XYZ file of C-alpha atoms in Angstrom:
745
model
C -36.188 -48.516 -69.664
C -33.128 -46.570 -69.172
C -32.031 -46.064 -65.581
C -29.413 -43.533 -64.045
C -27.906 -45.181 -60.825
C -25.892 -43.489 -58.549
C -23.848 -45.610 -56.434
C -22.009 -44.604 -52.857
C -19.717 -46.224 -50.551
C -16.099 -47.640 -51.009
C -16.575 -48.169 -55.090
C -13.508 -46.590 -56.731
C -10.269 -48.706 -56.813
C -11.740 -51.607 -56.319
C -12.712 -52.820 -59.363
C -16.291 -51.354 -59.143
C -16.572 -49.965 -63.006
C -14.979 -53.274 -64.515
C -17.519 -55.525 -61.992
C -20.504 -53.123 -63.453
C -19.392 -53.107 -66.864
C -19.253 -57.378 -67.112
C -22.877 -57.145 -65.446
C -24.594 -54.974 -67.918
C -22.552 -56.879 -70.760
C -23.965 -60.029 -68.867
C -27.339 -58.605 -69.044
C -27.413 -57.591 -72.144
C -27.637 -53.841 -71.487
C -26.169 -50.587 -73.238
C -24.921 -47.303 -71.369
C -21.898 -46.057 -69.487
C -20.316 -45.884 -66.100
C -17.816 -43.558 -64.825
C -16.109 -42.304 -61.635
C -17.539 -38.800 -60.141
C -16.413 -37.014 -56.881
C -20.142 -38.170 -55.588
C -19.657 -42.249 -56.329
C -19.806 -44.375 -59.167
C -22.553 -43.636 -62.097
C -23.734 -45.951 -64.109
C -26.689 -45.575 -67.313
C -28.392 -48.958 -68.292
C -30.784 -49.515 -70.946
C -32.840 -52.559 -72.056
C -35.527 -54.688 -70.729
C -36.733 -53.978 -67.590
C -36.252 -56.991 -65.876
C -32.860 -57.031 -66.799
C -32.297 -53.026 -65.811
C -34.549 -53.906 -62.305
C -31.772 -56.979 -61.814
C -28.923 -55.005 -62.790
C -29.782 -52.516 -59.730
C -30.107 -55.333 -57.373
C -26.872 -56.990 -58.391
C -24.926 -54.159 -57.830
C -25.288 -54.257 -54.280
C -25.758 -57.923 -53.781
C -22.432 -59.402 -56.271
C -20.352 -56.276 -55.384
C -16.620 -57.148 -55.571
C -14.978 -57.979 -52.656
C -13.076 -54.991 -51.330
C -16.380 -52.792 -52.251
C -18.584 -51.459 -49.644
C -22.017 -49.706 -51.287
C -23.462 -47.555 -48.898
C -25.840 -46.395 -51.022
C -27.773 -47.393 -54.641
C -30.170 -44.279 -56.017
C -31.917 -45.102 -59.241
C -33.296 -42.185 -61.367
C -35.469 -42.995 -64.687
C -34.700 -41.530 -67.908
C -35.583 -41.379 -71.182
C -34.883 -44.390 -73.492
C -32.260 -43.168 -75.787
C -31.447 -46.579 -78.190
C -27.795 -47.918 -78.603
C -26.297 -51.676 -78.123
C -22.503 -50.368 -76.736
C -21.707 -50.194 -72.681
C -18.845 -48.235 -72.240
C -16.413 -46.946 -69.270
C -15.906 -43.217 -69.338
C -12.974 -41.450 -67.626
C -13.182 -40.156 -64.222
C -14.675 -36.622 -63.763
C -14.265 -33.963 -60.661
C -16.672 -32.320 -59.313
C -19.290 -32.030 -55.989
C -20.322 -34.979 -54.024
C -18.219 -37.497 -51.980
C -16.993 -40.895 -52.477
C -15.195 -43.256 -49.996
C -11.511 -44.015 -50.189
C -10.719 -47.611 -49.320
C -7.986 -48.360 -47.185
C -4.833 -50.023 -47.810
C -5.158 -53.786 -48.379
C -2.834 -56.895 -48.033
C -1.679 -58.889 -51.429
C -4.359 -60.762 -52.650
C -4.204 -64.593 -53.360
C -4.217 -63.945 -57.131
C -1.185 -61.054 -56.897
C 0.529 -63.998 -54.533
C 0.219 -66.486 -57.160
C 1.494 -64.285 -59.845
C 4.326 -63.385 -57.495
C 5.841 -67.364 -57.240
C 5.422 -68.452 -60.454
C 8.566 -68.089 -62.323
C 6.884 -67.584 -65.771
C 5.100 -64.720 -64.892
C 6.522 -61.354 -65.638
C 5.477 -60.011 -62.207
C 7.299 -63.081 -60.635
C 9.225 -61.502 -57.458
C 8.053 -58.198 -57.951
C 8.468 -56.177 -54.941
C 5.500 -53.730 -55.836
C 2.435 -56.531 -57.456
C -0.847 -55.530 -56.658
C -4.207 -55.407 -58.731
C -7.886 -54.041 -58.242
C -8.199 -56.144 -55.278
C -5.034 -55.367 -53.083
C -2.408 -53.111 -52.464
C -1.768 -49.220 -51.225
C -4.757 -46.962 -51.636
C -5.405 -44.535 -48.843
C -1.340 -43.929 -48.151
C -0.864 -43.079 -51.803
C -4.034 -40.894 -52.773
C -3.644 -37.267 -53.382
C -6.949 -35.938 -54.248
C -10.522 -37.477 -55.925
C -11.886 -38.936 -57.979
C -9.437 -41.517 -57.579
C -7.167 -42.107 -60.373
C -3.545 -42.411 -61.301
C -3.148 -38.972 -61.655
C -4.102 -38.273 -58.185
C -1.883 -40.819 -56.346
C 1.578 -40.915 -55.926
C 2.196 -43.505 -58.795
C 1.515 -40.376 -61.338
C 5.118 -40.089 -61.950
C 5.321 -43.485 -63.381
C 4.627 -43.998 -66.974
C 3.147 -47.329 -67.833
C 4.721 -49.573 -70.236
C 3.076 -51.266 -73.246
C 2.051 -54.257 -71.249
C 1.075 -52.701 -68.198
C -1.258 -49.955 -69.936
C -2.923 -52.966 -71.855
C -4.001 -54.461 -68.707
C -5.007 -51.064 -67.503
C -7.162 -50.034 -70.348
C -8.453 -53.562 -70.530
C -12.145 -53.945 -68.624
C -11.884 -57.689 -68.790
C -8.309 -57.706 -66.861
C -7.859 -57.932 -63.144
C -5.658 -55.186 -63.390
C -8.229 -52.271 -65.132
C -7.567 -49.256 -63.809
C -5.794 -50.666 -60.814
C -4.222 -47.117 -59.748
C -0.950 -49.006 -58.040
C -0.676 -50.894 -61.615
C 3.553 -51.598 -61.951
C 6.073 -54.260 -63.184
C 9.689 -54.740 -63.328
C 9.706 -52.976 -66.202
C 8.268 -49.766 -65.305
C 7.747 -49.469 -61.592
C 9.221 -48.570 -58.516
C 12.572 -49.663 -57.807
C 13.995 -51.273 -54.248
C 16.899 -49.557 -53.331
C 19.800 -50.505 -50.377
C 21.593 -47.714 -48.798
C 24.573 -48.675 -46.774
C 27.027 -46.368 -45.232
C 30.384 -46.236 -46.954
C 29.171 -48.794 -49.741
C 27.348 -47.602 -53.384
C 23.540 -48.114 -53.585
C 22.350 -51.343 -54.451
C 19.251 -51.746 -56.702
C 16.152 -54.941 -57.242
C 18.035 -58.324 -56.366
C 21.381 -57.213 -55.276
C 19.622 -54.906 -53.049
C 17.764 -57.843 -51.712
C 20.348 -60.090 -51.344
C 22.502 -57.577 -49.069
C 19.573 -56.947 -47.064
C 19.288 -60.867 -46.246
C 23.259 -60.649 -45.690
C 22.709 -58.220 -43.112
C 19.779 -59.506 -41.718
C 21.388 -62.643 -40.947
C 24.595 -61.159 -40.000
C 22.249 -59.471 -37.110
C 22.394 -55.786 -38.398
C 19.017 -53.600 -37.958
C 17.415 -52.389 -41.431
C 15.135 -49.647 -42.017
C 12.673 -50.932 -44.834
C 9.846 -48.979 -46.418
C 6.458 -50.411 -46.417
C 3.073 -49.284 -47.713
C 2.475 -46.489 -44.414
C 5.976 -45.596 -43.368
C 9.245 -47.340 -42.195
C 9.929 -49.967 -40.082
C 12.909 -51.263 -38.074
C 13.257 -54.811 -38.934
C 15.655 -57.454 -37.135
C 16.328 -61.067 -36.613
C 13.596 -61.455 -33.479
C 15.862 -64.561 -32.496
C 18.832 -62.919 -31.875
C 18.470 -61.363 -28.288
C 21.770 -59.456 -28.605
C 20.335 -57.315 -31.590
C 16.813 -56.663 -30.004
C 18.476 -55.383 -27.100
C 20.671 -53.339 -29.406
C 17.310 -52.221 -31.118
C 15.732 -51.266 -27.873
C 18.484 -49.204 -26.897
C 18.899 -47.495 -30.001
C 14.834 -46.449 -30.027
C 15.228 -45.544 -26.606
C 12.069 -48.088 -26.134
C 11.952 -49.231 -22.466
C 10.414 -52.453 -22.035
C 7.397 -51.871 -24.413
C 6.734 -54.582 -26.460
C 8.252 -54.946 -30.355
C 5.524 -56.149 -33.108
C 7.268 -59.320 -35.026
C 6.545 -60.804 -38.549
C 6.479 -64.355 -39.025
C 7.111 -65.655 -42.351
C 3.703 -67.162 -42.622
C 0.977 -68.696 -40.852
C 2.954 -72.352 -39.849
C 5.986 -69.807 -38.661
C 3.406 -67.889 -36.289
C 2.291 -70.928 -35.264
C 5.459 -72.373 -33.742
C 5.794 -69.181 -31.746
C 2.048 -68.357 -30.506
C -1.097 -69.996 -30.104
C -3.634 -69.014 -32.851
C -7.373 -70.174 -32.672
C -9.817 -69.911 -35.731
C -10.771 -66.387 -35.009
C -7.131 -64.931 -34.753
C -6.039 -67.005 -37.915
C -8.942 -65.387 -39.729
C -7.742 -61.927 -38.693
C -3.914 -62.815 -39.500
C -4.809 -63.883 -42.997
C -7.656 -61.144 -44.303
C -7.023 -58.578 -46.434
C -6.176 -56.126 -43.480
C -3.432 -58.281 -41.736
C -3.024 -56.454 -38.454
C -0.933 -56.883 -35.741
C -2.548 -59.720 -33.729
C -2.032 -59.778 -29.966
C -1.560 -63.827 -29.219
C -0.430 -65.673 -26.495
C 3.797 -66.803 -26.865
C 4.227 -70.523 -26.736
C 6.332 -71.863 -24.000
C 9.877 -71.916 -25.433
C 9.309 -69.721 -28.425
C 12.384 -68.692 -30.610
C 11.759 -65.727 -30.229
C 14.271 -63.324 -27.695
C 13.186 -62.191 -24.347
C 13.986 -58.611 -25.089
C 10.837 -58.841 -28.027
C 8.130 -58.820 -25.322
C 9.842 -58.191 -21.848
C 7.713 -59.829 -18.949
C 5.090 -60.052 -21.388
C 2.945 -63.256 -21.638
C 1.956 -61.988 -25.338
C 3.224 -61.477 -28.649
C 2.431 -59.151 -31.229
C 2.090 -60.966 -34.420
C 1.310 -59.917 -38.004
C 2.079 -61.979 -41.750
C 3.636 -60.240 -44.229
C 1.083 -58.002 -46.173
C 3.155 -56.691 -49.107
C 5.772 -58.645 -51.755
C 8.772 -56.732 -50.218
C 7.881 -58.166 -46.770
C 7.719 -61.746 -48.212
C 10.780 -61.162 -49.697
C 12.571 -60.933 -46.478
C 11.731 -64.320 -45.454
C 12.560 -66.036 -49.245
C 15.848 -66.880 -48.653
C 17.775 -69.034 -45.630
C 17.371 -66.594 -42.632
C 15.441 -65.343 -40.175
C 11.715 -66.719 -39.706
C 10.556 -64.308 -37.529
C 11.328 -60.192 -37.530
C 10.751 -57.660 -35.286
C 8.946 -55.308 -37.169
C 8.472 -51.761 -35.401
C 7.587 -48.422 -36.700
C 10.216 -46.868 -37.979
C 11.038 -43.444 -35.411
C 12.415 -42.735 -32.087
C 10.049 -43.107 -29.490
C 6.987 -40.620 -29.543
C 8.044 -39.434 -32.678
C 5.831 -39.953 -35.831
C 6.606 -43.245 -38.293
C 9.163 -42.177 -41.166
C 7.655 -42.161 -44.522
C 10.299 -40.083 -47.175
C 13.847 -41.878 -47.863
C 15.805 -38.953 -47.569
C 14.227 -38.133 -44.255
C 14.915 -41.838 -43.151
C 18.262 -41.364 -43.628
C 18.486 -38.558 -41.711
C 16.090 -39.201 -39.070
C 16.960 -42.796 -38.523
C 20.777 -42.720 -39.046
C 20.943 -43.545 -35.041
C 19.076 -46.420 -35.377
C 19.542 -48.332 -38.243
C 22.660 -49.842 -40.037
C 21.157 -49.492 -43.808
C 17.760 -48.455 -45.535
C 15.976 -50.722 -47.827
C 13.906 -48.243 -49.677
C 12.192 -47.649 -53.214
C 11.247 -44.425 -54.834
C 7.251 -44.913 -54.657
C 6.137 -41.973 -52.491
C 3.945 -42.380 -49.459
C 1.629 -39.808 -49.274
C 0.535 -39.911 -45.786
C 1.589 -41.969 -42.893
C -0.100 -45.314 -41.821
C 1.114 -47.361 -38.866
C 0.301 -50.925 -38.144
C -3.496 -51.618 -36.731
C -3.122 -53.860 -33.469
C -6.304 -56.068 -32.864
C -6.751 -59.034 -29.940
C -9.639 -61.443 -29.896
C -11.606 -61.713 -26.866
C -14.789 -64.022 -26.874
C -14.521 -64.720 -30.369
C -15.177 -60.668 -31.266
C -12.348 -58.831 -32.538
C -11.133 -55.844 -30.040
C -9.000 -52.752 -31.600
C -6.308 -52.010 -30.085
C -4.732 -49.190 -32.346
C -6.826 -48.639 -35.496
C -5.056 -47.513 -38.655
C -3.525 -49.668 -42.068
C -5.697 -51.413 -43.458
C -9.103 -49.806 -41.595
C -8.826 -45.743 -41.973
C -10.149 -44.040 -43.540
C -12.978 -46.180 -43.415
C -15.839 -44.248 -41.817
C -18.284 -44.868 -38.989
C -21.781 -44.749 -39.794
C -23.781 -42.885 -37.393
C -27.003 -43.574 -35.884
C -27.340 -39.265 -35.447
C -26.838 -36.722 -38.037
C -23.903 -34.481 -37.255
C -22.700 -30.893 -38.828
C -19.681 -30.460 -40.699
C -16.971 -30.917 -37.493
C -13.434 -31.931 -36.514
C -13.198 -33.734 -33.174
C -9.196 -33.684 -32.211
C -9.483 -36.234 -30.046
C -6.638 -36.396 -26.926
C -3.291 -35.924 -26.484
C -1.882 -40.240 -25.970
C -2.652 -42.126 -29.082
C -4.069 -39.340 -31.020
C -6.309 -40.129 -33.818
C -8.992 -37.224 -34.955
C -12.189 -37.305 -36.213
C -13.904 -35.522 -39.578
C -18.282 -35.610 -39.256
C -20.632 -34.563 -41.270
C -24.112 -35.984 -41.738
C -23.865 -39.637 -40.933
C -20.503 -40.492 -41.597
C -17.066 -40.244 -39.247
C -14.165 -40.505 -40.604
C -11.283 -41.529 -38.027
C -7.815 -40.869 -38.883
C -5.085 -43.343 -38.653
C -2.695 -43.415 -35.274
C -1.094 -40.196 -35.418
C 0.625 -40.650 -32.064
C 1.275 -38.763 -28.519
C 0.871 -34.974 -29.071
C 3.951 -34.277 -26.535
C 6.168 -34.174 -29.816
C 6.369 -31.275 -32.085
C 7.216 -33.253 -34.948
C 4.035 -35.200 -34.037
C 1.536 -32.334 -33.828
C 3.219 -31.173 -37.649
C 2.323 -34.458 -38.579
C -1.368 -34.462 -37.328
C -1.678 -31.012 -39.344
C -0.894 -32.712 -42.472
C -3.326 -35.545 -42.042
C -5.953 -33.616 -41.120
C -5.557 -31.531 -44.072
C -5.674 -34.742 -46.324
C -8.205 -36.499 -44.732
C -10.221 -32.873 -45.280
C -9.020 -33.351 -49.348
C -10.323 -36.812 -49.239
C -13.972 -36.267 -47.482
C -14.967 -32.746 -48.367
C -15.762 -32.621 -44.962
C -15.070 -28.651 -44.092
C -15.394 -28.186 -40.600
C -17.970 -25.641 -38.941
C -16.864 -26.224 -35.528
C -13.872 -27.916 -33.686
C -14.349 -30.415 -30.780
C -11.817 -31.038 -27.871
C -11.160 -32.501 -24.580
C -11.833 -30.089 -21.571
C -8.516 -30.791 -20.257
C -7.260 -26.976 -20.368
C -3.513 -28.185 -20.961
C -4.174 -30.666 -23.951
C -2.263 -30.219 -26.958
C -4.607 -30.895 -29.301
C -7.109 -28.749 -27.640
C -4.304 -25.946 -28.077
C -4.010 -26.696 -31.458
C -8.101 -26.456 -32.010
C -7.810 -22.920 -30.358
C -4.814 -21.631 -32.811
C -6.582 -23.044 -35.694
C -10.338 -22.277 -34.928
C -10.235 -19.146 -37.260
C -13.521 -17.966 -35.866
C -15.451 -21.225 -35.392
C -16.665 -22.854 -32.296
C -14.673 -24.694 -29.945
C -16.819 -27.148 -27.969
C -15.191 -29.490 -24.850
C -16.584 -32.709 -23.946
C -15.447 -34.424 -20.777
C -13.422 -37.424 -21.634
C -15.076 -40.107 -20.116
C -18.228 -38.920 -21.410
C -16.332 -39.474 -25.120
C -14.947 -42.807 -24.485
C -18.787 -43.660 -24.102
C -20.311 -41.531 -26.595
C -17.540 -43.232 -29.100
C -18.888 -46.615 -27.773
C -22.530 -45.808 -28.008
C -21.810 -44.166 -31.938
C -19.830 -47.110 -33.230
C -23.059 -49.571 -32.142
C -25.383 -46.748 -33.542
C -27.047 -46.811 -30.010
C -29.295 -43.644 -29.069
C -30.333 -44.425 -25.846
C -28.909 -44.041 -22.241
C -26.847 -46.614 -20.749
C -25.331 -47.836 -17.699
C -21.127 -46.944 -18.898
C -18.386 -48.068 -16.892
C -15.417 -45.525 -18.154
C -12.404 -46.872 -17.013
C -9.019 -45.835 -17.719
C -5.780 -44.625 -16.631
C -6.214 -40.385 -16.587
C -9.123 -37.751 -17.505
C -9.712 -34.592 -16.942
C -12.875 -34.554 -14.537
C -15.475 -31.836 -14.025
C -14.316 -31.022 -10.497
C -10.651 -30.383 -11.597
C -10.020 -34.139 -10.159
C -8.046 -36.947 -12.192
C -10.936 -39.062 -13.049
C -10.585 -42.645 -14.580
C -13.100 -45.071 -12.486
C -16.357 -43.826 -13.454
C -19.490 -45.138 -13.411
C -21.704 -42.751 -15.801
C -25.287 -42.575 -16.599
C -25.309 -41.575 -20.294
C -26.574 -40.438 -23.551
C -25.409 -37.883 -26.162
C -26.874 -34.962 -24.335
C -25.118 -35.677 -21.142
C -24.137 -37.588 -18.212
C -25.020 -38.074 -14.480
C -22.071 -39.540 -12.319
C -23.216 -41.709 -10.962
C -20.256 -43.510 -8.806
C -16.819 -43.259 -9.114
C -13.747 -45.334 -7.271
C -12.750 -43.455 -4.418
C -10.454 -40.010 -4.329
C -6.476 -41.042 -3.268
C -3.722 -38.988 -3.893
C -1.450 -39.122 -6.824
C 1.760 -38.424 -5.529
C 3.921 -36.302 -8.101
C 1.636 -36.699 -10.896
C 3.593 -38.286 -13.825
C 6.013 -39.557 -11.286
C 3.082 -41.526 -9.498
C 2.208 -43.050 -12.918
C 5.539 -44.331 -13.848
C 5.886 -46.010 -10.137
C 3.548 -48.111 -9.338
C 5.080 -48.441 -5.828
C 3.932 -45.311 -4.721
C 0.320 -45.459 -6.365
C 0.463 -48.940 -3.773
C 1.623 -46.919 -0.967
C -1.186 -44.061 -1.420
C -3.808 -46.659 -1.929
C -2.483 -48.434 1.350
C -2.655 -45.060 3.506
C -5.850 -43.574 1.910
C -7.092 -47.356 2.853
C -5.546 -47.065 6.626
C -3.350 -50.010 6.022
C 0.382 -49.819 7.490
C 3.301 -50.097 5.116
C 4.156 -53.332 6.069
C 8.238 -53.502 5.545
C 7.750 -56.964 4.395
C 5.208 -56.226 1.607
C 7.295 -56.148 -2.198
C 5.662 -52.365 -2.992
C 7.226 -51.209 0.554
C 10.683 -52.922 -0.665
C 10.885 -51.754 -3.968
C 10.216 -47.751 -2.517
C 13.178 -46.959 -1.779
C 12.097 -42.730 -1.080
C 8.862 -43.546 1.045
C 10.404 -41.963 3.720
C 9.733 -38.639 1.054
C 6.288 -39.728 -0.098
C 5.241 -39.929 3.726
C 6.321 -36.775 3.734
C 4.627 -35.518 0.461
C 1.318 -37.375 1.253
C 1.632 -35.896 4.998
C 1.547 -32.215 3.559
C -0.075 -32.635 0.377
C 2.586 -31.357 -2.103
C 1.909 -32.272 -5.666
C -0.687 -34.679 -4.753
C -3.559 -34.401 -7.345
C -6.751 -36.744 -6.102
C -7.829 -39.655 -8.331
C -10.365 -41.907 -9.097
C -8.060 -43.748 -11.839
C -8.919 -47.256 -12.072
C -5.753 -47.661 -14.228
C -3.574 -46.254 -10.845
C -5.905 -49.246 -8.636
C -4.174 -51.868 -11.528
C -0.941 -50.065 -10.819
C -1.135 -50.302 -7.118
C -2.211 -54.080 -7.100
C 0.683 -55.141 -9.630
C 2.964 -53.434 -6.984
C 1.292 -54.947 -3.994
C 1.502 -58.521 -5.572
C 5.251 -57.681 -6.366
C 4.539 -58.104 -10.163
C 5.599 -54.466 -11.462
C 7.525 -51.565 -9.502
C 8.439 -49.082 -12.044
C 7.224 -48.871 -15.815
C 8.779 -48.274 -19.130
C 5.761 -48.118 -21.130
C 2.106 -47.006 -20.329
C 0.078 -49.963 -18.627
C 3.210 -52.065 -18.124
C 2.057 -52.673 -14.332
C -1.306 -53.701 -15.566
C -0.457 -55.731 -18.824
C 1.855 -57.826 -16.534
C -0.632 -58.307 -14.000
C -3.478 -59.388 -16.643
C -0.864 -61.797 -18.175
C -0.389 -63.737 -14.695
C -3.921 -64.304 -14.204
C -5.059 -67.832 -12.971
C -8.665 -69.368 -13.282
C -11.127 -70.045 -10.962
C -9.641 -68.615 -7.865
C -12.381 -66.572 -6.183
C -12.907 -63.063 -6.179
C -12.320 -59.715 -3.419
C -14.517 -57.309 -2.161
C -15.202 -53.364 -2.535
C -17.767 -51.642 -0.467
C -19.845 -49.510 -2.140
C -20.374 -46.139 0.251
C -23.076 -43.880 -1.575
C -21.325 -42.459 -4.880
C -17.843 -43.571 -3.649
C -16.502 -47.217 -4.621
C -13.732 -47.905 -1.543
C -11.510 -50.273 -2.406
C -10.404 -50.567 0.959
C -11.796 -54.306 1.593
C -10.041 -55.433 -1.498
C -6.201 -53.951 -0.574
C -6.947 -55.515 2.775
C -7.078 -58.481 1.478
C -4.126 -58.342 -1.099
C -2.135 -57.229 1.660
C -3.224 -60.791 3.414
C -2.999 -62.720 0.776
C 0.626 -60.993 -0.145
C 1.893 -61.617 3.306
C 0.533 -65.199 3.892
C 2.545 -66.296 0.374
C -0.295 -66.296 -1.891
C 1.028 -66.079 -5.413
C 0.974 -63.146 -7.795
C -1.600 -65.628 -10.256
C -4.191 -66.082 -7.374
C -4.113 -62.415 -6.456
C -4.538 -60.954 -10.188
C -7.494 -63.219 -10.753
C -9.304 -62.414 -7.646
C -8.816 -58.846 -8.296
C -10.092 -59.208 -11.734
C -12.728 -61.088 -10.563
C -13.838 -59.005 -8.092
C -13.867 -56.238 -10.440
C -16.590 -57.972 -12.711
C -18.423 -58.696 -9.818
C -18.230 -55.244 -8.498
C -19.763 -53.717 -11.996
C -22.452 -56.157 -11.987
C -23.802 -54.835 -8.309
C -23.611 -51.022 -9.860
C -25.161 -52.387 -12.561
C -27.943 -53.791 -10.660
C -28.762 -50.982 -8.271
C -28.886 -48.712 -11.030
C -31.530 -51.026 -13.311
C -33.300 -51.247 -9.698
C -33.678 -47.038 -9.308
C -33.781 -46.390 -13.241
C -34.899 -49.185 -15.293
C -31.515 -48.692 -17.546
C -30.509 -52.752 -18.491
C -27.879 -51.886 -21.264
C -24.070 -51.512 -19.961
C -21.042 -49.971 -22.137
C -17.753 -50.537 -21.173
C -14.892 -48.046 -22.569
C -11.589 -47.223 -21.374
C -8.231 -48.130 -22.014
C -8.749 -50.148 -18.682
C -10.972 -52.535 -20.902
C -8.082 -53.601 -23.626
C -7.739 -56.168 -20.786
C -9.100 -59.433 -22.008
C -9.273 -61.012 -18.528
C -11.339 -58.122 -17.202
C -13.354 -57.773 -20.807
C -14.147 -61.527 -20.665
C -14.942 -61.654 -17.076
C -17.281 -58.503 -17.211
C -19.148 -59.544 -20.581
C -19.969 -62.780 -19.144
C -20.656 -61.780 -15.602
C -23.175 -58.663 -16.860
C -24.940 -60.676 -19.444
C -25.513 -63.551 -16.997
C -27.425 -61.258 -14.911
C -29.650 -59.866 -17.816
C -27.939 -57.012 -19.381
C -27.065 -56.125 -22.967
C -23.560 -55.235 -22.940
C -22.138 -52.515 -25.248
C -18.113 -53.615 -25.821
C -16.037 -52.037 -28.508
C -15.677 -53.515 -31.909
C -14.567 -50.985 -34.528
C -13.137 -48.197 -32.805
C -10.648 -48.509 -29.754
C -11.484 -48.330 -26.347
C -8.665 -46.264 -25.417
C -7.547 -42.624 -26.017
C -7.369 -43.541 -29.734
C -11.553 -43.787 -30.471
C -12.615 -40.505 -28.152
C -12.638 -38.401 -31.125
C -15.489 -40.495 -32.379
C -17.440 -39.565 -28.973
C -16.393 -35.806 -29.146
C -18.006 -35.670 -32.324
C -21.299 -37.638 -31.383
C -21.351 -35.294 -28.531
C -20.728 -31.775 -29.881
C -21.713 -32.116 -33.476
C -25.222 -33.634 -33.466
C -28.117 -31.986 -35.220
C -30.749 -31.686 -32.964
């Protein structure tokens, strides 16, 4: 019996060919295996039972990093033969899936720590099971000439490993050693460039002395300093123009992470798994981390070393926790090139620890959190991108360009959707240029040639304007912002019916021209009905209202008919209240908004928590962080299709004036929202018979609200969909845009 087997999925660069080779040898089969642009192709010949077992085990016993999507089997005439060979890769039509970058594996860490191993302390140690993938690939099939390692000639030892099917580094494209691989270099103004161990020693000394380093990682540069040194962290914050937005930190190991934050079993699994994302953890009281790392925030974004170079930063006496933030100015894309880093980070870093392995495409660190033992993506990038989402419905070749904040885009064809890595906020020219480069790269890797482009409906979004400029005669279709949020949720769950969708966020262009954000939609892919929404209030001054929660507090009070009592913290904080009153009286620059994000801002300010913000959602994050447990719930009123927060606001004012702590106000507000959502869902169920609820939008990054809402809705008999693979924020809407506009009907 002879069969030809085509295996598709993530099957290149993950040790699949040597796995097939070993399996065929074990079963006594002859034949061949090779990479093509379509996947891995094997031809095997031998006894019927052995060939059948081979086909079964290709899926069940695949290497740890492989993801087998399909196994197609075709019978061939028997040829005879006794050998099994591995062919060189071939180009051609088809599509395979590219692996994300993978954290260093246990086998490589063992060699890295072994003084007798030739890769002892090698900053670029990797194998078939780990190391860079997505960020070094320049084309397909995935072989060394199609990576940024093409310029490094293998030494005899590495060449022998690379060619040996029995070796762990067989066709490991990033393979290198100290004799033939990339080199570290430290550039410090006024001094000669240092290399290798001298570069590391100098980097250690600089960190101990309170310097800020630019360190080149897998997907770009980080800005790095001692996380316990308040003075240097404050300096970095000022240089980067960071405001109060939290920095991520890297702990030397899991024990170091446990000393600064609470880590449960699910969080430990994320920290130590193959992706090594930043995990949002609750900070321990008295943690040896400067307050300037995350001012006013009870959580810390923590990750562990995921490359050998990162581990080398901790191997000498010195800081056990380092700030590890993207190497860029706020609002700009992450820097990837060494020369570019020296110029663009000149005002931020004191020295540059880089190397000569080029980064072909930038990729920021991913950010996740655990809610009720389930992973919630906040930023889906390194370790996750460009692995696709498998769709419940087929789509035509299309590009969905996402939104303007936390931009990601999405390419789709047939039943696959490829979300890009994090791009950033599209208000910066450099980010728009990075978007264009990343889009071209993802087209090259996926083979998708978009026949249509999909955008948000906001006429001023730069992502939409980019699509219109680059359409080239192709159709450009707009999808309503909150419909896209909920469609992305449905798509990741492969859900094809209608749902009761709660789309809560800060800003989204509504079909009536207002600023939506507190929406209850009865939705499927074909369209939606706006069942209910938060009552409109004026957003005074647009972005000025967003940056000043005290203004939103007073706007909400006025809309609810509640006087501005001078004893309220928000009234005391809003020194411009006379001007605000005139603005509201005359409706000057006061767009109507139903935004749930702005209601969170208002309550945060009313409770005295946050009156002015330095980064997106700061007021809501700080309010969430204070919430206590078991404190009752505020009530909302439902008037037809409008959710009126007036009773809730009146109760908040009463509690604040009575001296009720902000922690209690926060808890009652969160629980009140959860109970409101159950009431609304029950009304829809009674009228429409829908029993599945979806939760999407940036507000549902809030752990307290997401957990309380899920618990309450599940207790009321609803099935609850919430994000597990794609962020609920605008970083996930491109998937929903694609699912709505590009479906093949």
